Coordinates of C-alpha atoms in Angstrom, one line a residue:
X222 CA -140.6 3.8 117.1
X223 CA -140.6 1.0 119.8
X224 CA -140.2 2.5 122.8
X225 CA -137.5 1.6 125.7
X226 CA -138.0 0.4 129.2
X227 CA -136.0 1.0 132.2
X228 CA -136.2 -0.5 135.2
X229 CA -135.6 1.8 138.0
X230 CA -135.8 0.6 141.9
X231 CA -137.5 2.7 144.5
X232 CA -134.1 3.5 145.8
X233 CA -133.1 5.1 142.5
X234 CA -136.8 6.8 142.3
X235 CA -136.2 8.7 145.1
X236 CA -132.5 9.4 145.1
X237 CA -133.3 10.4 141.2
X238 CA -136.0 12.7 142.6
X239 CA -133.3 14.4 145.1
X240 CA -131.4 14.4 142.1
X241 CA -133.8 16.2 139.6
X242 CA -134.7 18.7 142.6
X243 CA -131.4 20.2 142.0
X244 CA -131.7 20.6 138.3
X245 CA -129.5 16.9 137.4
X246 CA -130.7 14.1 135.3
X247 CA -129.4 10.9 137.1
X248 CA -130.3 8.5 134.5
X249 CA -129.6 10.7 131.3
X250 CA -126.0 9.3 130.3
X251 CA -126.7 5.9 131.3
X252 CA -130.2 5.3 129.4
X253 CA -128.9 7.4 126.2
X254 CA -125.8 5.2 125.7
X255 CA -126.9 2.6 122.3
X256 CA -126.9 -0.6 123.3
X257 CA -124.0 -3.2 121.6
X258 CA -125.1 -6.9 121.7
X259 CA -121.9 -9.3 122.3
X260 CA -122.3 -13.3 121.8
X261 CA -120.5 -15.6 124.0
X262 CA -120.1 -19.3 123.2
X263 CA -119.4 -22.3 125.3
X264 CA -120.1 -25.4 126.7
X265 CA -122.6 -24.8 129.3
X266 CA -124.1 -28.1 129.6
X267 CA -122.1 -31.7 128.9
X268 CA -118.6 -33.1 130.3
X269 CA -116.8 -29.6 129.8
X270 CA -119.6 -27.4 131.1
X271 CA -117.4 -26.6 134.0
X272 CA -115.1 -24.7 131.9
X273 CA -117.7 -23.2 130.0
X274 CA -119.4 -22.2 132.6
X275 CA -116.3 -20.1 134.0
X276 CA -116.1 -18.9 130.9
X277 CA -119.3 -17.5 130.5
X278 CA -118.9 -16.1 134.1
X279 CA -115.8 -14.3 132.9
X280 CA -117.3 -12.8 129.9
X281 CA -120.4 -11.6 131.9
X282 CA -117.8 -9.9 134.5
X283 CA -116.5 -8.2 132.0
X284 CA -119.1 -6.3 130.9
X285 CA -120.7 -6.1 134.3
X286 CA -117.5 -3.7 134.5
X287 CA -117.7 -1.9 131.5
X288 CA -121.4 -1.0 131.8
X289 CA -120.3 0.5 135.3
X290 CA -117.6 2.3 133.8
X291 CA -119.0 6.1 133.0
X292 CA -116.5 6.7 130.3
X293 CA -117.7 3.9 128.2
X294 CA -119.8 5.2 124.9
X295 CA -121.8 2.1 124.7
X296 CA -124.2 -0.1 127.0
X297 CA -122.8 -3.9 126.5
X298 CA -125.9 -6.7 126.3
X299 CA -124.7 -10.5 126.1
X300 CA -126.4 -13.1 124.0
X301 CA -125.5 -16.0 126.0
X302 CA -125.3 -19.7 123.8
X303 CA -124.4 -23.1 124.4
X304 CA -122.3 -25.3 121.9
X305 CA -122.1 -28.4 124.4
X306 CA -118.4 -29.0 123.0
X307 CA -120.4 -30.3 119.8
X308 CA -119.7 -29.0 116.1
X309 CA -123.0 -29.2 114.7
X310 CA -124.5 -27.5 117.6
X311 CA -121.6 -25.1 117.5
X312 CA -122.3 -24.2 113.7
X313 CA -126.0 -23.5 114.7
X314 CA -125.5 -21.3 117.3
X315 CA -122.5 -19.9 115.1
X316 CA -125.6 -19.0 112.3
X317 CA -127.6 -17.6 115.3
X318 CA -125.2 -14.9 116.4
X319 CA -123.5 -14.3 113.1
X320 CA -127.5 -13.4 111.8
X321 CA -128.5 -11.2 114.1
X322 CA -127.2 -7.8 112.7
X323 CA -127.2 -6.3 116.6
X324 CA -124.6 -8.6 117.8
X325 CA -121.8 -7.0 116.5
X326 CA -118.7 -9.5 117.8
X327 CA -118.6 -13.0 119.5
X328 CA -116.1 -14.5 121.8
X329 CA -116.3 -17.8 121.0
X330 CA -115.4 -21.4 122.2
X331 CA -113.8 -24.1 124.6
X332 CA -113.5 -26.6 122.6
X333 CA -111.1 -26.9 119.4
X334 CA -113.5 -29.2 117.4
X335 CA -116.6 -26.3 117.8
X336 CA -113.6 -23.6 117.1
X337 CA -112.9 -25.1 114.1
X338 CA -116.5 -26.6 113.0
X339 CA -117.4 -22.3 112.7
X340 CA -114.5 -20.4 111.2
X341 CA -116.4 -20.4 108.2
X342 CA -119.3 -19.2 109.5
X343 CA -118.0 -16.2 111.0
X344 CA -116.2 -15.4 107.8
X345 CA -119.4 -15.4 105.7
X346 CA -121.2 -13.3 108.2
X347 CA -117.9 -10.9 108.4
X348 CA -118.6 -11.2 112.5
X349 CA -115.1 -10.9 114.1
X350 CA -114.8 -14.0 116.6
X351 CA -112.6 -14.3 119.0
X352 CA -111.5 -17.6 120.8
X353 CA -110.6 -18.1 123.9
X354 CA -110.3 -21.7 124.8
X355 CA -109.4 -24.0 122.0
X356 CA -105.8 -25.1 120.9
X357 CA -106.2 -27.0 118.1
X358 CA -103.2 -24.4 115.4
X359 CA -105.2 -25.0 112.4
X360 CA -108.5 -22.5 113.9
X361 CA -106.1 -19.5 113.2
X362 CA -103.1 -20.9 111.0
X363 CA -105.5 -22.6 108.4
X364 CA -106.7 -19.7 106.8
X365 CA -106.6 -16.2 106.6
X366 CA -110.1 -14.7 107.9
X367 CA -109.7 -11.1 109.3
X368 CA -112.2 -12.1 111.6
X369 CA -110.9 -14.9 113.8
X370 CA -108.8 -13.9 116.3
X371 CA -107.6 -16.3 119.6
X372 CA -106.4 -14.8 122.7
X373 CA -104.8 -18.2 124.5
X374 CA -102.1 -20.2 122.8
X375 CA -101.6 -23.4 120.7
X376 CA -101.3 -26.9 121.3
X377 CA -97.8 -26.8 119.5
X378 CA -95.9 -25.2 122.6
X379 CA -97.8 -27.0 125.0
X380 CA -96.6 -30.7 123.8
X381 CA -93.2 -29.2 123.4
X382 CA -93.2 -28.4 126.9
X383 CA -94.6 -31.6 127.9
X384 CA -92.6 -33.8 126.2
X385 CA -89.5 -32.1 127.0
X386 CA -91.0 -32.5 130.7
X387 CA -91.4 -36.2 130.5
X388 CA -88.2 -37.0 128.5
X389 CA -85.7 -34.5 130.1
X390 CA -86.9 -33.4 133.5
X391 CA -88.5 -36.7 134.7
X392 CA -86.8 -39.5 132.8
X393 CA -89.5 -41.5 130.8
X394 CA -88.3 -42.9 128.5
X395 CA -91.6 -45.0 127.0
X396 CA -95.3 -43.8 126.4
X397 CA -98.3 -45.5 125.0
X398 CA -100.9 -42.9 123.7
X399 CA -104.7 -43.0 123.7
X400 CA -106.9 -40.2 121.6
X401 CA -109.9 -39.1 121.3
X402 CA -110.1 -39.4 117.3
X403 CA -111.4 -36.1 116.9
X404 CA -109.4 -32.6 115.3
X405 CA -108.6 -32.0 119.0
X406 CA -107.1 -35.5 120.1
X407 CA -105.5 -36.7 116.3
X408 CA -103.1 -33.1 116.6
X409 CA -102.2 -33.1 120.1
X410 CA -101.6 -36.7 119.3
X411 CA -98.8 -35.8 116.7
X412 CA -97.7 -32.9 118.0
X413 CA -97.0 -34.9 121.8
X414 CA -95.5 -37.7 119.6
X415 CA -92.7 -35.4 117.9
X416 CA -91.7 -33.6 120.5
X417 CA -91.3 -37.0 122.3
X418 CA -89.4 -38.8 119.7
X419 CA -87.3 -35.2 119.2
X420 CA -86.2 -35.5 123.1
X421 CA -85.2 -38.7 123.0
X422 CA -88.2 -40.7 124.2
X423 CA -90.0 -43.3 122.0
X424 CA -93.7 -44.2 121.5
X425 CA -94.7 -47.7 121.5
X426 CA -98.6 -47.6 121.0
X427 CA -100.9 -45.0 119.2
X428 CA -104.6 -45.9 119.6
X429 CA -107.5 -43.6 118.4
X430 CA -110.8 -43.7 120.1
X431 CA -114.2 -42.7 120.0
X432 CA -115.3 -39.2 121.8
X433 CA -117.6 -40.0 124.5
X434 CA -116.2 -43.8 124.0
X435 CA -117.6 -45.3 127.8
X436 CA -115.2 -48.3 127.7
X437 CA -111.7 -47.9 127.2
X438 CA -110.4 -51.8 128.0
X439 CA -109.4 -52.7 125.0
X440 CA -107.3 -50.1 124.4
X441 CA -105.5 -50.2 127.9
X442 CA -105.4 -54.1 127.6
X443 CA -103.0 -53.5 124.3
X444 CA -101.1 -50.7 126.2
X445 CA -100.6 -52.7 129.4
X446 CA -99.0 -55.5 127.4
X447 CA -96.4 -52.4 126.4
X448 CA -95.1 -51.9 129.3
X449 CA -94.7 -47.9 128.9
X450 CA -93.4 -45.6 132.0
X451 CA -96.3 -43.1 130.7
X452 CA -99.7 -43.8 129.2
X453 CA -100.4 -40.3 127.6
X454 CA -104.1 -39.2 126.8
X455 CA -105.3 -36.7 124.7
X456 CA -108.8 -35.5 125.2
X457 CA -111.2 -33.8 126.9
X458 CA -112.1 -34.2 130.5
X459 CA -115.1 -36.9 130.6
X460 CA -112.7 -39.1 128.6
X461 CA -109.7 -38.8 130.4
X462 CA -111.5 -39.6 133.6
X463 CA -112.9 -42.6 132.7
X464 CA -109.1 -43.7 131.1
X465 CA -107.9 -42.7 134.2
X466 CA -110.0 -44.7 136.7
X467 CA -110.1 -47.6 134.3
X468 CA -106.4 -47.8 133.9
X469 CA -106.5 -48.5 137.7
X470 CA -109.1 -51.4 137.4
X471 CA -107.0 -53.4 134.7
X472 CA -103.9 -52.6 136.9
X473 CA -102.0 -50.4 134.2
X474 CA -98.8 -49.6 136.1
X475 CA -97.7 -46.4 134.2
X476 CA -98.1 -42.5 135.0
X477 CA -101.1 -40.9 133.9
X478 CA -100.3 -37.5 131.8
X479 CA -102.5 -35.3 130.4
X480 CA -103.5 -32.6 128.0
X481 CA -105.3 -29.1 129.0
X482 CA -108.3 -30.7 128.0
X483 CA -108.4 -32.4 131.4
X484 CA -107.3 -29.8 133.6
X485 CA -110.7 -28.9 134.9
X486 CA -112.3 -29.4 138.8
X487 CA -114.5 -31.7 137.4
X488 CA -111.3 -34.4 136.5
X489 CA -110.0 -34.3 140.2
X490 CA -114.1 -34.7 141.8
X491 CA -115.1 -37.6 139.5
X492 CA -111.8 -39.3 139.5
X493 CA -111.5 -38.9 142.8
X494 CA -108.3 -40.9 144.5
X495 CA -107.5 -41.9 140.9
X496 CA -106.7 -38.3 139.9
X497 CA -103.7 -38.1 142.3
X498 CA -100.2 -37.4 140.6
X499 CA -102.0 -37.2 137.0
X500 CA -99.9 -34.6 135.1
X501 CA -101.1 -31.7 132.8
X502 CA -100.2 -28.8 131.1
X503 CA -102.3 -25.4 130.3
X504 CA -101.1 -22.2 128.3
X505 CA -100.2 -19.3 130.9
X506 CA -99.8 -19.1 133.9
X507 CA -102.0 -20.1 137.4
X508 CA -104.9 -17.3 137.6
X509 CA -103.4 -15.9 141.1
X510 CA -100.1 -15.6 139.6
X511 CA -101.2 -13.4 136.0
X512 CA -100.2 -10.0 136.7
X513 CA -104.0 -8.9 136.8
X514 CA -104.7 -12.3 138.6
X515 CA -105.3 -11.5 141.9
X516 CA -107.8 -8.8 140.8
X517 CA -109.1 -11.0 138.4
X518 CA -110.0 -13.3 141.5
X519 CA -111.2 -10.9 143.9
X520 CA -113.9 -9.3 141.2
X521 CA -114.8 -12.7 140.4
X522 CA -115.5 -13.4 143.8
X523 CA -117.6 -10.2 145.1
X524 CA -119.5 -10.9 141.7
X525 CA -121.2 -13.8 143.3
X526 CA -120.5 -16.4 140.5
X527 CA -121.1 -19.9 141.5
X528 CA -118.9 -21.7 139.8
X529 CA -115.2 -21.5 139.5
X530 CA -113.3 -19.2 136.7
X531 CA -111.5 -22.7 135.9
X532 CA -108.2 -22.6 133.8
X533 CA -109.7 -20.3 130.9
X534 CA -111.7 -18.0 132.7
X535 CA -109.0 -15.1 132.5
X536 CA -109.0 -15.8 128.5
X537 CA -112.9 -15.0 127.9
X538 CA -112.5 -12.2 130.2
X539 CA -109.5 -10.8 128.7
X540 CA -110.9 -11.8 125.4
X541 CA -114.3 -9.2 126.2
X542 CA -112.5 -6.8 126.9
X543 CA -110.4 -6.5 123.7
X544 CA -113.5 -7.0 122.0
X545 CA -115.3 -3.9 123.8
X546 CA -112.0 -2.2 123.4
X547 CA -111.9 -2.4 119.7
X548 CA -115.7 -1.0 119.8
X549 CA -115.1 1.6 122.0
X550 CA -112.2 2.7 119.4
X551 CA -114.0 2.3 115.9
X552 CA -117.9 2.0 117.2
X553 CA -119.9 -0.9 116.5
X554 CA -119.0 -1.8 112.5
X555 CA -118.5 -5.6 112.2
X556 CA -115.7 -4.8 109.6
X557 CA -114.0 -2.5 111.4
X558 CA -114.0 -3.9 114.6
X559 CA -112.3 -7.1 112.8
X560 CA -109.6 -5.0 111.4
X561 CA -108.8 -3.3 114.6
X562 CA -108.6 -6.4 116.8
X563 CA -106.0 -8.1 113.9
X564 CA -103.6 -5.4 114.6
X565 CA -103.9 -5.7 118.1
X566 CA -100.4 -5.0 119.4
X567 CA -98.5 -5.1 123.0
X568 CA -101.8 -4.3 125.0
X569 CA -101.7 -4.9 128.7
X570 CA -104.5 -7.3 130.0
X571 CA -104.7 -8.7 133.6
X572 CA -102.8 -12.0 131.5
X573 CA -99.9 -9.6 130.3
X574 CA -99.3 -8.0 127.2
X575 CA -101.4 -9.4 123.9
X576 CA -100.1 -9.5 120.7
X577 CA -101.5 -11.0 117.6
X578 CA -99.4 -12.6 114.9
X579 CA -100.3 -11.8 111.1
X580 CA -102.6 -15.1 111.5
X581 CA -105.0 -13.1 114.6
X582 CA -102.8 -15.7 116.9
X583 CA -101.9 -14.3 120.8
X584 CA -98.5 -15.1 121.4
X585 CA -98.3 -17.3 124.7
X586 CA -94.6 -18.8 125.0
X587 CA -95.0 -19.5 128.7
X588 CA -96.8 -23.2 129.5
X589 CA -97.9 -24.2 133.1
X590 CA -96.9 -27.8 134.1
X591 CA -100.0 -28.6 137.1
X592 CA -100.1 -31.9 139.4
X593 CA -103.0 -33.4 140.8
X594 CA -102.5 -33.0 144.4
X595 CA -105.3 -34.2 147.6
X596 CA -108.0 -33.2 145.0
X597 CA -106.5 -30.0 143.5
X598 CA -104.4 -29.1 140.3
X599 CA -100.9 -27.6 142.1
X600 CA -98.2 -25.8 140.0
X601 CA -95.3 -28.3 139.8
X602 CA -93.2 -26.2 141.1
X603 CA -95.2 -25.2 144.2
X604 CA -96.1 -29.3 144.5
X605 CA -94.9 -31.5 147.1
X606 CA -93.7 -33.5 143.7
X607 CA -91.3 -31.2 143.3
X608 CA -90.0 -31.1 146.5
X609 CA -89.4 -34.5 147.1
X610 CA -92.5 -35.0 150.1
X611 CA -93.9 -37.0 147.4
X612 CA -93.1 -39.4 144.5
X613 CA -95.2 -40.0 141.3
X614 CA -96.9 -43.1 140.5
X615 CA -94.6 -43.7 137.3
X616 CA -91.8 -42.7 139.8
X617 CA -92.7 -45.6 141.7
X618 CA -93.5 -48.0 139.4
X619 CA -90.3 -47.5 137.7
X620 CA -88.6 -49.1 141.1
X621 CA -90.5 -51.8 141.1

């Protein structure tokens, strides 16, 4: 039998040797709890590492917590992999976890074209996987695996919202749209354009682009010669920056709007003056303002983490925990554990109560509309936007 190691410090010697003195066995529950192995996967490395990264953090805080809790029945280990936001790399490290019979759940990606690259995969391997950053509908409405679970919200409500935002609340009346031509960008494409059309707005350009596509003038060359109040992207981050800042160079008079795919740090630091009065819109609301937020936050914080939680950081946490919740219930059976998660119903996390539908889909009606604001992503309605102090560049243009 291969025998285990434990690190003890000095400190713990000789406080254990105080301990054992008096007849006590400091170390005896901790070291005989069996270990359960939990994947998380992310983009840790590429244009969306930033949200990755805060989700990894997230995850890790999580079970930092649990493995301090004394009432827990297991030890939690993480196996820690990176997808870089790419499907074929998402699939491999979707095999890796999936194979390794110790890992007994994952919670599992940022981006929707990894999320959806791997649903299989889990399937096959019966590992229950839940996601916690991707939007794209189909991950949890195109089939009907027991084991895929997603604790944030669809793209479908979060177009709704933005349309209605731009159409009703604002008063565009025109857009131009630019994709990325993956999954991700083709269905927020048509889901933006619907809602649109439905509140009255009209689109007068669709134009698909490459993912990772470096030069983006001939695209905002056709949309320029549009005219539209709004030139609307749907991507991810690296993308949208470089629209962004470009649509500036060729002098594209129209307000920026985004998806959740840009709403990250990195947009507002590497577009830098550009970024000011882009619009875009996440599931949920602002971390601080979850009703576990602020404790949320302040863990995060005394944990040391360097980089931020970023938008979807409370979703891998919550996401952990549901996870180690449904182990703690049924004990570590891939099966069962997938079946116990599906039926999850009304349970309170720090990002309100969770509910899955018959499909393993969370429930998230409420969508956050965020400004870019001297470098930082502001709640609308806390924005000097809102208030009048400030108008948006479409605003302006629109005068002209």
């Amino acid at each position: 039998m291969k025998a285990t190691r434990v690190h003890v410090s000095r400190r713990q010697l000789l406080a254990g040797g105080a301990t054992l003195a008096l007849g006590l066995h400091p170390l005896r529950g901790w070291a005989q709890k069996p270990t359960v192995k939990l994947a998380f996967i992310g983009p840790l490395t590429g244009g969306t590492a930033s949200n990755g990264l805060g989700g990894r953090n997230s995850f890790q805080l999580a079970l930092r917590e649990r493995n301090a809790d004394p009432k827990a029945k297991y030890r939690y280990e993480a196996e820690i992999l990176d997808d870089e936001c790419k499907p074929t790399v998402a699939v491999q490290a979707a095999l890796k976890a999936s194979s390794d019979p110790a890992i007994i759940a994952g919670v599992t990606h940022y981006c929707s074209v990894t999320a959806i690259a791997t649903v299989d995969t889990y399937h096959k391997a019966g590992m229950p996987a839940m996601v916690w950053g991707a939007v794209l509908p189909e991950i949890t409405y195109s089939h009907q695996h027991v084991e895929i679970t997603r604790v944030n919200g669809t793209m479908i409500n979060q177009n709704n919202v933005a349309a209605d935002f731009a159409v009703k609340t604002l008063g565009f009346k025109t857009f131009a749209l630019i994709h990325d031509t993956t999954d991700y960008g083709r269905a927020h494409a048509k889901w933006f354009s619907e809602f649109v059309e439905k509140a009255g707005g009209k689109i007068l350009s669709t134009q698909g682009t490459a993912k990772d596509q470096k030069d983006y003038a001939a695209e905002l060359t056709r949309a320029k010669a549009d005219k539209p109040e709004v030139l609307w992207y749907g991507g991810l981050t690296p993308d949208g920056v470089r629209v962004r800042v470009q649509m500036e160079k060729l002098g594209v008079r129209a307000q920026f709007q985004g998806t959740s795919g840009i709403k990250s740090d990195t947009f507002n630091e590497t577009a830098g003056p550009s970024a000011e009065g882009t619009l875009a819109f996440v599931e949920g609301a602002p971390t601080e303002k979850l009703p576990g937020g602020k404790q949320f936050l302040a863990a995060y914080a005394k944990a040391g983490f360097q980089e931020p939680s970023e938008a979807y950081g409370p979703f891998a946490y919550v996401a952990a925990n549901l996870v180690m919740d449904a182990i703690e219930a049924v004990g570590p059976d891939r099966a069962k554990v997938a079946a116990r998660l599906k039926r999850t119903k009304q349970q309170d996390t720090i990002i309100g109560p969770v509910e899955f539908d018959e499909h393993g889909q969370n429930t998230v009606p409420l969508i956050s509309k965020y400004v870019s604001q001297d470098g930082k992503w502001v709640l609308w309605e806390d924005s000097e936007y809102a208030s009048g102090k400030r108008t948006l560049p479409g605003l302006k243009y629109k005068k002209m």
